[in-house]
Amino acid sequence: MAREENVDSARLLRSFERRFLATRGLRSFPWQSLEEKLRDSGSELLLDILQKTVKHPLCVKHPPSVKYARCFLSELIRKHEAIHAEPLDELYEALAEVLTAEEPTQCHRSYLLPSGDSVTLSESTAIVSHGTTGLVTWNAALYLAEWAIENPAVFTHRTVLELGSGAGFTGLAICKMCRPRAYVFSDCHSRVLKQLQGNILLNSLSLEPDATTPVQHQGHDTHNSENPRVTVALLDWDTVTAPELAAFQPDIVIAADVLYCPETILSLVGLLQRLSACQKDQRAPDAYVAFTIRNPETCQMFTTELGHVGIPWEAVPRHDQKLFPYEEHSETVILKLTL
């Protein structure tokens, strides 16, 4: 019985740790399970949770939003008071520190990887900031990263071009877990590109200046194979030409949560068509597009437009493991496109 309780406590701690580091909504935390545990095990569990959240080394180095930490600690204190236990000085001291801190315009999220490493992102505190949705991480980016980690062979020793990279989570996870030869992050918004560059450096990856310099293939590659050649490119889907796309020499193309309006769907399909047409002397890349189905008509429009330009597609089977905390009330899918 004691062993089962220890396993349950470890699972609860892990759940709080993953959700807090990723700054998920407080409603997603297992508060009811915590209340039940507190009645049985007392206050020590709260101190453990404090060390796995607010006092976590990643959080100390790269703190989340001040408002988020304040709300989390307030809820933790409420749960503790509900069991009529003696006050815990450590909880109130942590809250006092947060109450005196100023809220910055940028905050951090961290995601734990199976290797023991992590991906940390600096993100805007606003959901939609400066006219772009690319300054935060969306669910499909997490879902696509999970699939990539479960299927590393798709990316190992390959050149990957990511469209609409946003804050950069998916690419950073692939670079750290799947050993691509080269990885090209791309976006069309200057503020997103600036933040992308910062997040790449924040995660101890080196940036190279030119995304279109040819990458030597395996056997002649002098680049460190453990660390891919990483570049950031300004890529406007409407104006980029076929020769410009060909210069990236991608083996794999990916995109996550970019199907949010009819205009972007048409732009994306047009880009994919140009990318397919420019591959004359080499095999066309496979493309993987992940998106959350918020509006079925949007998904239908995308597949219909793919049909109009002759790009075959198939749904990728759902993967088994859930590594990252994200909302599951909406279905997220990955389509594999054959260019």
mmCIF file of C-alpha atoms in Angstrom:
data_model
loop_
_atom_site.group_PDB
_atom_site.id
_atom_site.type_symbol
_atom_site.label_atom_id
_atom_site.label_comp_id
_atom_site.label_asym_id
_atom_site.label_seq_id
_atom_site.Cartn_x
_atom_site.Cartn_y
_atom_site.Cartn_z
ATOM 1 C CA MET A 1 0.000 0.000 0.000
ATOM 2 C CA ALA A 2 2.822 2.398 0.914
ATOM 3 C CA ARG A 3 4.459 1.734 -2.438
ATOM 4 C CA GLU A 4 1.213 2.543 -4.278
ATOM 5 C CA GLU A 5 0.887 5.782 -2.303
ATOM 6 C CA ASN A 6 4.449 6.757 -3.240
ATOM 7 C CA VAL A 7 3.724 6.062 -6.906
ATOM 8 C CA ASP A 8 0.530 8.147 -6.709
ATOM 9 C CA SER A 9 2.391 11.007 -5.033
ATOM 10 C CA ALA A 10 5.164 10.890 -7.639
ATOM 11 C CA ARG A 11 2.568 10.948 -10.437
ATOM 12 C CA LEU A 12 0.815 13.905 -8.812
ATOM 13 C CA LEU A 13 4.089 15.787 -8.419
ATOM 14 C CA ARG A 14 4.969 15.116 -12.033
ATOM 15 C CA SER A 15 1.583 16.401 -13.172
ATOM 16 C CA PHE A 16 1.961 19.636 -11.204
ATOM 17 C CA GLU A 17 5.543 20.070 -12.412
ATOM 18 C CA ARG A 18 4.752 19.629 -16.123
ATOM 19 C CA ARG A 19 1.678 21.855 -16.024
ATOM 20 C CA PHE A 20 3.290 24.648 -14.014
ATOM 21 C CA LEU A 21 6.483 24.777 -16.076
ATOM 22 C CA ALA A 22 4.355 24.984 -19.225
ATOM 23 C CA THR A 23 2.026 27.541 -17.540
ATOM 24 C CA ARG A 24 -1.095 25.595 -18.404
ATOM 25 C CA GLY A 25 -4.481 26.829 -17.191
ATOM 26 C CA LEU A 26 -4.962 26.350 -13.442
ATOM 27 C CA ARG A 27 -8.198 24.451 -14.059
ATOM 28 C CA SER A 28 -6.167 21.696 -15.720
ATOM 29 C CA PHE A 29 -4.259 20.909 -12.515
ATOM 30 C CA PRO A 30 -5.333 17.826 -10.502
ATOM 31 C CA TRP A 31 -6.552 19.873 -7.509
ATOM 32 C CA GLN A 32 -9.074 17.276 -6.336
ATOM 33 C CA SER A 33 -6.396 14.584 -6.192
ATOM 34 C CA LEU A 34 -4.202 16.998 -4.240
ATOM 35 C CA GLU A 35 -6.946 17.656 -1.685
ATOM 36 C CA GLU A 36 -7.425 13.929 -1.163
ATOM 37 C CA LYS A 37 -3.677 13.413 -0.755
ATOM 38 C CA LEU A 38 -3.350 16.313 1.690
ATOM 39 C CA ARG A 39 -5.945 14.777 3.987
ATOM 40 C CA ASP A 40 -3.904 11.553 4.076
ATOM 41 C CA SER A 41 -0.290 12.734 3.972
ATOM 42 C CA GLY A 42 -0.301 16.214 5.479
ATOM 43 C CA SER A 43 1.673 19.253 4.388
ATOM 44 C CA GLU A 44 4.936 17.692 3.232
ATOM 45 C CA LEU A 45 3.457 17.096 -0.199
ATOM 46 C CA LEU A 46 2.867 20.850 -0.569
ATOM 47 C CA LEU A 47 6.524 21.555 0.095
ATOM 48 C CA ASP A 48 7.446 19.009 -2.567
ATOM 49 C CA ILE A 49 5.050 20.693 -5.011
ATOM 50 C CA LEU A 50 6.610 24.067 -4.206
ATOM 51 C CA GLN A 51 10.047 22.700 -5.114
ATOM 52 C CA LYS A 52 8.701 21.210 -8.366
ATOM 53 C CA THR A 53 6.963 24.429 -9.416
ATOM 54 C CA VAL A 54 7.800 27.933 -8.193
ATOM 55 C CA LYS A 55 11.177 26.838 -6.790
ATOM 56 C CA HIS A 56 12.042 24.583 -9.734
ATOM 57 C CA PRO A 57 15.529 25.434 -11.107
ATOM 58 C CA LEU A 58 14.042 26.078 -14.567
ATOM 59 C CA CYS A 59 11.481 28.454 -13.067
ATOM 60 C CA VAL A 60 14.043 30.303 -10.996
ATOM 61 C CA LYS A 61 16.219 30.820 -14.083
ATOM 62 C CA HIS A 62 13.376 31.460 -16.546
ATOM 63 C CA PRO A 63 10.310 32.589 -14.560
ATOM 64 C CA PRO A 64 6.725 32.387 -15.792
ATOM 65 C CA SER A 65 4.290 35.288 -15.734
ATOM 66 C CA VAL A 66 4.143 36.945 -12.309
ATOM 67 C CA LYS A 67 0.347 36.889 -12.436
ATOM 68 C CA TYR A 68 0.394 33.166 -13.202
ATOM 69 C CA ALA A 69 2.714 32.360 -10.283
ATOM 70 C CA ARG A 70 0.604 34.523 -7.951
ATOM 71 C CA CYS A 71 -2.645 32.788 -8.930
ATOM 72 C CA PHE A 72 -1.031 29.361 -8.604
ATOM 73 C CA LEU A 73 0.364 30.033 -5.122
ATOM 74 C CA SER A 74 -2.932 31.559 -3.966
ATOM 75 C CA GLU A 75 -4.757 28.399 -5.047
ATOM 76 C CA LEU A 76 -2.133 26.201 -3.364
ATOM 77 C CA ILE A 77 -2.588 28.132 -0.125
ATOM 78 C CA ARG A 78 -6.379 27.811 -0.358
ATOM 79 C CA LYS A 79 -6.088 24.030 -0.702
ATOM 80 C CA HIS A 80 -3.804 23.943 2.322
ATOM 81 C CA GLU A 81 -6.121 26.092 4.431
ATOM 82 C CA ALA A 82 -9.065 23.884 3.476
ATOM 83 C CA ILE A 83 -7.636 20.978 5.476
ATOM 84 C CA HIS A 84 -7.213 23.247 8.553
ATOM 85 C CA ALA A 85 -3.516 22.530 8.837
ATOM 86 C CA GLU A 86 -0.869 24.704 10.440
ATOM 87 C CA PRO A 87 0.256 27.522 8.116
ATOM 88 C CA LEU A 88 3.337 26.787 6.026
ATOM 89 C CA ASP A 89 5.774 29.694 6.146
ATOM 90 C CA GLU A 90 7.387 28.577 2.870
ATOM 91 C CA LEU A 91 4.132 29.047 0.942
ATOM 92 C CA TYR A 92 3.512 32.559 2.272
ATOM 93 C CA GLU A 93 7.145 33.559 1.744
ATOM 94 C CA ALA A 94 6.959 32.401 -1.886
ATOM 95 C CA LEU A 95 3.733 34.395 -2.369
ATOM 96 C CA ALA A 96 5.272 37.497 -0.804
ATOM 97 C CA GLU A 97 8.188 37.305 -3.269
ATOM 98 C CA VAL A 98 5.788 37.117 -6.200
ATOM 99 C CA LEU A 99 3.594 39.973 -4.931
ATOM 100 C CA THR A 100 6.567 42.356 -4.936
ATOM 101 C CA ALA A 101 7.755 41.363 -8.430
ATOM 102 C CA GLU A 102 6.950 43.404 -11.546
ATOM 103 C CA GLU A 103 5.201 41.821 -14.530
ATOM 104 C CA PRO A 104 7.445 41.823 -17.629
ATOM 105 C CA THR A 105 6.148 41.884 -21.203
ATOM 106 C CA GLN A 106 7.804 38.504 -21.816
ATOM 107 C CA CYS A 107 7.403 35.367 -19.722
ATOM 108 C CA HIS A 108 8.728 31.808 -20.013
ATOM 109 C CA ARG A 109 7.334 28.333 -20.524
ATOM 110 C CA SER A 110 9.414 25.183 -20.145
ATOM 111 C CA TYR A 111 8.695 21.687 -21.426
ATOM 112 C CA LEU A 112 10.466 18.587 -20.120
ATOM 113 C CA LEU A 113 11.795 16.165 -22.742
ATOM 114 C CA PRO A 114 12.122 12.374 -22.299
ATOM 115 C CA SER A 115 15.925 12.728 -22.474
ATOM 116 C CA GLY A 116 15.987 14.803 -19.290
ATOM 117 C CA ASP A 117 16.657 17.950 -21.313
ATOM 118 C CA SER A 118 14.042 20.674 -21.707
ATOM 119 C CA VAL A 119 12.805 23.317 -24.130
ATOM 120 C CA THR A 120 12.328 26.792 -22.673
ATOM 121 C CA LEU A 121 10.514 29.525 -24.581
ATOM 122 C CA SER A 122 10.276 33.238 -24.067
ATOM 123 C CA GLU A 123 6.762 34.240 -25.075
ATOM 124 C CA SER A 124 4.577 37.314 -25.171
ATOM 125 C CA THR A 125 2.237 37.666 -22.197
ATOM 126 C CA ALA A 126 -0.531 38.568 -24.677
ATOM 127 C CA ILE A 127 -2.221 35.774 -26.661
ATOM 128 C CA VAL A 128 -2.328 37.834 -29.834
ATOM 129 C CA SER A 129 0.369 40.480 -29.829
ATOM 130 C CA HIS A 130 1.507 43.038 -32.402
ATOM 131 C CA GLY A 131 -0.880 41.656 -35.024
ATOM 132 C CA THR A 132 0.409 38.081 -35.015
ATOM 133 C CA THR A 133 -0.497 34.768 -33.367
ATOM 134 C CA GLY A 134 3.088 33.539 -33.723
ATOM 135 C CA LEU A 135 4.353 34.813 -30.377
ATOM 136 C CA VAL A 136 2.838 31.969 -28.331
ATOM 137 C CA THR A 137 2.860 28.156 -28.558
ATOM 138 C CA TRP A 138 -0.347 26.473 -29.745
ATOM 139 C CA ASN A 139 -1.565 22.925 -29.041
ATOM 140 C CA ALA A 140 -0.798 21.501 -32.491
ATOM 141 C CA ALA A 141 2.876 22.449 -32.068
ATOM 142 C CA LEU A 142 3.026 20.314 -28.918
ATOM 143 C CA TYR A 143 1.154 17.467 -30.601
ATOM 144 C CA LEU A 144 3.443 17.499 -33.649
ATOM 145 C CA ALA A 145 6.529 17.515 -31.401
ATOM 146 C CA GLU A 146 5.228 14.454 -29.552
ATOM 147 C CA TRP A 147 4.734 12.626 -32.837
ATOM 148 C CA ALA A 148 8.223 13.613 -34.003
ATOM 149 C CA ILE A 149 9.821 12.345 -30.792
ATOM 150 C CA GLU A 150 7.975 9.050 -31.244
ATOM 151 C CA ASN A 151 9.089 8.886 -34.914
ATOM 152 C CA PRO A 152 12.653 10.291 -34.923
ATOM 153 C CA ALA A 153 13.682 8.397 -38.089
ATOM 154 C CA VAL A 154 11.532 10.767 -40.145
ATOM 155 C CA PHE A 155 13.913 13.604 -39.208
ATOM 156 C CA THR A 156 17.293 12.012 -38.430
ATOM 157 C CA HIS A 157 20.032 13.233 -40.812
ATOM 158 C CA ARG A 158 17.423 15.152 -42.827
ATOM 159 C CA THR A 159 17.036 18.835 -43.678
ATOM 160 C CA VAL A 160 13.785 20.152 -42.211
ATOM 161 C CA LEU A 161 11.960 23.307 -43.291
ATOM 162 C CA GLU A 162 9.323 24.492 -40.827
ATOM 163 C CA LEU A 163 6.636 26.886 -42.058
ATOM 164 C CA GLY A 164 5.182 29.357 -39.569
ATOM 165 C CA SER A 165 7.537 28.373 -36.745
ATOM 166 C CA GLY A 166 6.011 30.778 -34.221
ATOM 167 C CA ALA A 167 7.744 30.658 -30.845
ATOM 168 C CA GLY A 168 9.816 27.703 -32.097
ATOM 169 C CA PHE A 169 8.797 24.863 -29.777
ATOM 170 C CA THR A 170 8.326 22.091 -32.346
ATOM 171 C CA GLY A 171 11.630 22.782 -34.072
ATOM 172 C CA LEU A 172 13.571 23.047 -30.822
ATOM 173 C CA ALA A 173 12.164 19.713 -29.630
ATOM 174 C CA ILE A 174 13.054 18.069 -32.963
ATOM 175 C CA CYS A 175 16.569 19.558 -32.908
ATOM 176 C CA LYS A 176 17.142 18.218 -29.388
ATOM 177 C CA MET A 177 15.521 14.793 -29.805
ATOM 178 C CA CYS A 178 15.568 13.730 -33.483
ATOM 179 C CA ARG A 179 19.068 14.685 -34.748
ATOM 180 C CA PRO A 180 18.201 16.394 -38.034
ATOM 181 C CA ARG A 181 21.118 17.398 -40.272
ATOM 182 C CA ALA A 182 19.781 20.931 -40.661
ATOM 183 C CA TYR A 183 16.723 22.790 -39.463
ATOM 184 C CA VAL A 184 15.246 25.933 -41.039
ATOM 185 C CA PHE A 185 12.815 27.871 -38.860
ATOM 186 C CA SER A 186 10.722 30.311 -40.900
ATOM 187 C CA ASP A 187 8.053 32.936 -40.445
ATOM 188 C CA CYS A 188 6.902 36.133 -42.145
ATOM 189 C CA HIS A 189 6.608 38.447 -39.143
ATOM 190 C CA SER A 190 9.664 40.393 -37.991
ATOM 191 C CA ARG A 191 8.778 40.243 -34.292
ATOM 192 C CA VAL A 192 8.269 36.487 -34.504
ATOM 193 C CA LEU A 193 11.647 36.053 -36.209
ATOM 194 C CA LYS A 194 13.358 38.114 -33.520
ATOM 195 C CA GLN A 195 11.768 36.034 -30.773
ATOM 196 C CA LEU A 196 12.601 32.830 -32.649
ATOM 197 C CA GLN A 197 16.268 33.766 -32.744
ATOM 198 C CA GLY A 198 16.194 34.492 -29.032
ATOM 199 C CA ASN A 199 14.534 31.159 -28.206
ATOM 200 C CA ILE A 200 17.044 29.217 -30.301
ATOM 201 C CA LEU A 201 19.945 30.809 -28.426
ATOM 202 C CA LEU A 202 18.097 30.393 -25.111
ATOM 203 C CA ASN A 203 18.137 26.623 -25.737
ATOM 204 C CA SER A 204 21.915 26.487 -26.380
ATOM 205 C CA LEU A 205 21.686 25.992 -30.148
ATOM 206 C CA SER A 206 23.922 27.956 -32.497
ATOM 207 C CA LEU A 207 22.450 30.077 -35.267
ATOM 208 C CA GLU A 208 23.973 30.258 -38.721
ATOM 209 C CA PRO A 209 23.316 33.338 -40.863
ATOM 210 C CA ASP A 210 22.187 31.928 -44.215
ATOM 211 C CA ALA A 211 19.396 29.385 -44.577
ATOM 212 C CA THR A 212 20.054 28.782 -48.279
ATOM 213 C CA THR A 213 23.735 27.787 -48.194
ATOM 214 C CA PRO A 214 23.873 24.162 -49.431
ATOM 215 C CA VAL A 215 24.208 21.547 -46.711
ATOM 216 C CA GLN A 216 26.757 18.823 -47.367
ATOM 217 C CA HIS A 217 25.270 15.374 -47.199
ATOM 218 C CA GLN A 218 26.253 12.585 -44.842
ATOM 219 C CA GLY A 219 29.794 11.381 -45.366
ATOM 220 C CA HIS A 220 31.012 14.870 -46.313
ATOM 221 C CA ASP A 221 29.412 16.845 -43.498
ATOM 222 C CA THR A 222 31.885 18.695 -41.307
ATOM 223 C CA HIS A 223 29.122 20.054 -39.063
ATOM 224 C CA ASN A 224 28.705 18.537 -35.588
ATOM 225 C CA SER A 225 26.120 15.788 -36.160
ATOM 226 C CA GLU A 226 24.889 16.071 -32.562
ATOM 227 C CA ASN A 227 23.888 19.693 -33.167
ATOM 228 C CA PRO A 228 22.043 20.444 -36.401
ATOM 229 C CA ARG A 229 22.783 23.412 -38.614
ATOM 230 C CA VAL A 230 20.102 25.866 -37.466
ATOM 231 C CA THR A 231 18.947 28.888 -39.443
ATOM 232 C CA VAL A 232 16.043 31.332 -39.375
ATOM 233 C CA ALA A 233 14.465 32.571 -42.613
ATOM 234 C CA LEU A 234 12.008 35.304 -43.498
ATOM 235 C CA LEU A 235 9.425 33.505 -45.626
ATOM 236 C CA ASP A 236 6.358 35.195 -47.072
ATOM 237 C CA TRP A 237 4.123 32.447 -48.452
ATOM 238 C CA ASP A 238 2.588 34.714 -51.074
ATOM 239 C CA THR A 239 5.786 36.135 -52.561
ATOM 240 C CA VAL A 240 8.406 33.386 -52.153
ATOM 241 C CA THR A 241 9.427 31.907 -55.527
ATOM 242 C CA ALA A 242 10.042 28.291 -56.497
ATOM 243 C CA PRO A 243 13.837 28.845 -56.875
ATOM 244 C CA GLU A 244 13.949 30.445 -53.406
ATOM 245 C CA LEU A 245 12.147 27.442 -51.934
ATOM 246 C CA ALA A 246 14.413 25.021 -53.807
ATOM 247 C CA ALA A 247 17.464 26.721 -52.288
ATOM 248 C CA PHE A 248 16.469 25.433 -48.836
ATOM 249 C CA GLN A 249 16.871 21.836 -50.147
ATOM 250 C CA PRO A 250 14.355 20.408 -47.662
ATOM 251 C CA ASP A 251 13.851 16.691 -47.177
ATOM 252 C CA ILE A 252 10.934 17.275 -44.815
ATOM 253 C CA VAL A 253 8.515 20.198 -44.530
ATOM 254 C CA ILE A 254 6.400 20.697 -41.399
ATOM 255 C CA ALA A 255 3.837 23.196 -40.151
ATOM 256 C CA ALA A 256 1.685 23.379 -37.021
ATOM 257 C CA ASP A 257 -1.503 25.352 -36.380
ATOM 258 C CA VAL A 258 -1.282 27.501 -39.495
ATOM 259 C CA LEU A 259 -4.788 26.824 -40.879
ATOM 260 C CA TYR A 260 -6.672 29.550 -39.057
ATOM 261 C CA CYS A 261 -8.373 31.382 -41.951
ATOM 262 C CA PRO A 262 -9.169 30.864 -45.678
ATOM 263 C CA GLU A 263 -6.478 33.329 -46.779
ATOM 264 C CA THR A 264 -3.662 31.450 -45.048
ATOM 265 C CA ILE A 265 -4.934 28.117 -46.391
ATOM 266 C CA LEU A 266 -4.771 29.397 -49.963
ATOM 267 C CA SER A 267 -1.324 30.876 -49.361
ATOM 268 C CA LEU A 268 -0.046 27.628 -47.828
ATOM 269 C CA VAL A 269 -1.398 25.433 -50.630
ATOM 270 C CA GLY A 270 0.127 27.775 -53.201
ATOM 271 C CA LEU A 271 3.502 27.540 -51.480
ATOM 272 C CA LEU A 272 3.295 23.736 -51.283
ATOM 273 C CA GLN A 273 2.435 23.597 -54.980
ATOM 274 C CA ARG A 274 5.490 25.712 -55.851
ATOM 275 C CA LEU A 275 7.655 23.589 -53.599
ATOM 276 C CA SER A 276 6.453 20.446 -55.346
ATOM 277 C CA ALA A 277 6.997 21.895 -58.811
ATOM 278 C CA CYS A 278 10.573 23.001 -58.185
ATOM 279 C CA GLN A 279 11.835 19.517 -57.322
ATOM 280 C CA LYS A 280 13.108 18.343 -60.709
ATOM 281 C CA ASP A 281 16.359 16.510 -60.081
ATOM 282 C CA GLN A 282 15.653 15.278 -56.575
ATOM 283 C CA ARG A 283 12.897 13.609 -54.627
ATOM 284 C CA ALA A 284 10.205 16.011 -53.476
ATOM 285 C CA PRO A 285 9.978 16.393 -49.702
ATOM 286 C CA ASP A 286 7.205 14.917 -47.606
ATOM 287 C CA ALA A 287 5.187 17.485 -45.682
ATOM 288 C CA TYR A 288 3.476 17.082 -42.326
ATOM 289 C CA VAL A 289 0.820 19.607 -41.333
ATOM 290 C CA ALA A 290 -0.630 19.489 -37.801
ATOM 291 C CA PHE A 291 -3.688 21.455 -36.756
ATOM 292 C CA THR A 292 -6.425 21.549 -34.148
ATOM 293 C CA ILE A 293 -9.880 21.162 -35.651
ATOM 294 C CA ARG A 294 -11.654 24.237 -34.325
ATOM 295 C CA ASN A 295 -13.841 24.588 -37.408
ATOM 296 C CA PRO A 296 -14.443 21.473 -39.572
ATOM 297 C CA GLU A 297 -15.074 23.700 -42.596
ATOM 298 C CA THR A 298 -11.504 25.019 -42.373
ATOM 299 C CA CYS A 299 -10.112 21.472 -42.435
ATOM 300 C CA GLN A 300 -12.403 20.603 -45.338
ATOM 301 C CA MET A 301 -11.234 23.656 -47.273
ATOM 302 C CA PHE A 302 -7.590 22.679 -46.821
ATOM 303 C CA THR A 303 -8.043 19.111 -48.091
ATOM 304 C CA THR A 304 -10.240 20.334 -50.946
ATOM 305 C CA GLU A 305 -7.605 22.849 -52.060
ATOM 306 C CA LEU A 306 -4.926 20.142 -51.869
ATOM 307 C CA GLY A 307 -7.066 18.055 -54.202
ATOM 308 C CA HIS A 308 -7.440 20.944 -56.633
ATOM 309 C CA VAL A 309 -3.650 21.226 -57.050
ATOM 310 C CA GLY A 310 -3.057 17.457 -57.107
ATOM 311 C CA ILE A 311 -1.294 17.016 -53.760
ATOM 312 C CA PRO A 312 -2.193 13.611 -52.212
ATOM 313 C CA TRP A 313 -2.651 13.451 -48.445
ATOM 314 C CA GLU A 314 -3.334 10.935 -45.701
ATOM 315 C CA ALA A 315 -4.064 11.219 -42.001
ATOM 316 C CA VAL A 316 -1.223 10.122 -39.732
ATOM 317 C CA PRO A 317 -2.326 7.595 -37.054
ATOM 318 C CA ARG A 318 -2.576 9.034 -33.564
ATOM 319 C CA HIS A 319 0.529 8.480 -31.460
ATOM 320 C CA ASP A 320 0.557 6.733 -28.097
ATOM 321 C CA GLN A 321 2.422 8.878 -25.610
ATOM 322 C CA LYS A 322 1.404 12.261 -24.279
ATOM 323 C CA LEU A 323 4.600 14.015 -23.274
ATOM 324 C CA PHE A 324 3.396 17.598 -22.994
ATOM 325 C CA PRO A 325 0.429 19.137 -21.192
ATOM 326 C CA TYR A 326 -2.159 20.616 -23.547
ATOM 327 C CA GLU A 327 -5.917 20.842 -23.771
ATOM 328 C CA GLU A 328 -7.646 17.840 -25.328
ATOM 329 C CA HIS A 329 -11.165 19.207 -25.735
ATOM 330 C CA SER A 330 -10.489 19.752 -29.456
ATOM 331 C CA GLU A 331 -9.183 17.110 -31.826
ATOM 332 C CA THR A 332 -5.686 17.604 -33.226
ATOM 333 C CA VAL A 333 -4.585 15.785 -36.380
ATOM 334 C CA ILE A 334 -1.513 15.471 -38.594
ATOM 335 C CA LEU A 335 -1.795 15.140 -42.361
ATOM 336 C CA LYS A 336 1.063 13.721 -44.419
ATOM 337 C CA LEU A 337 1.258 15.336 -47.848
ATOM 338 C CA THR A 338 3.151 13.837 -50.785
ATOM 339 C CA LEU A 339 4.532 16.721 -52.800
#
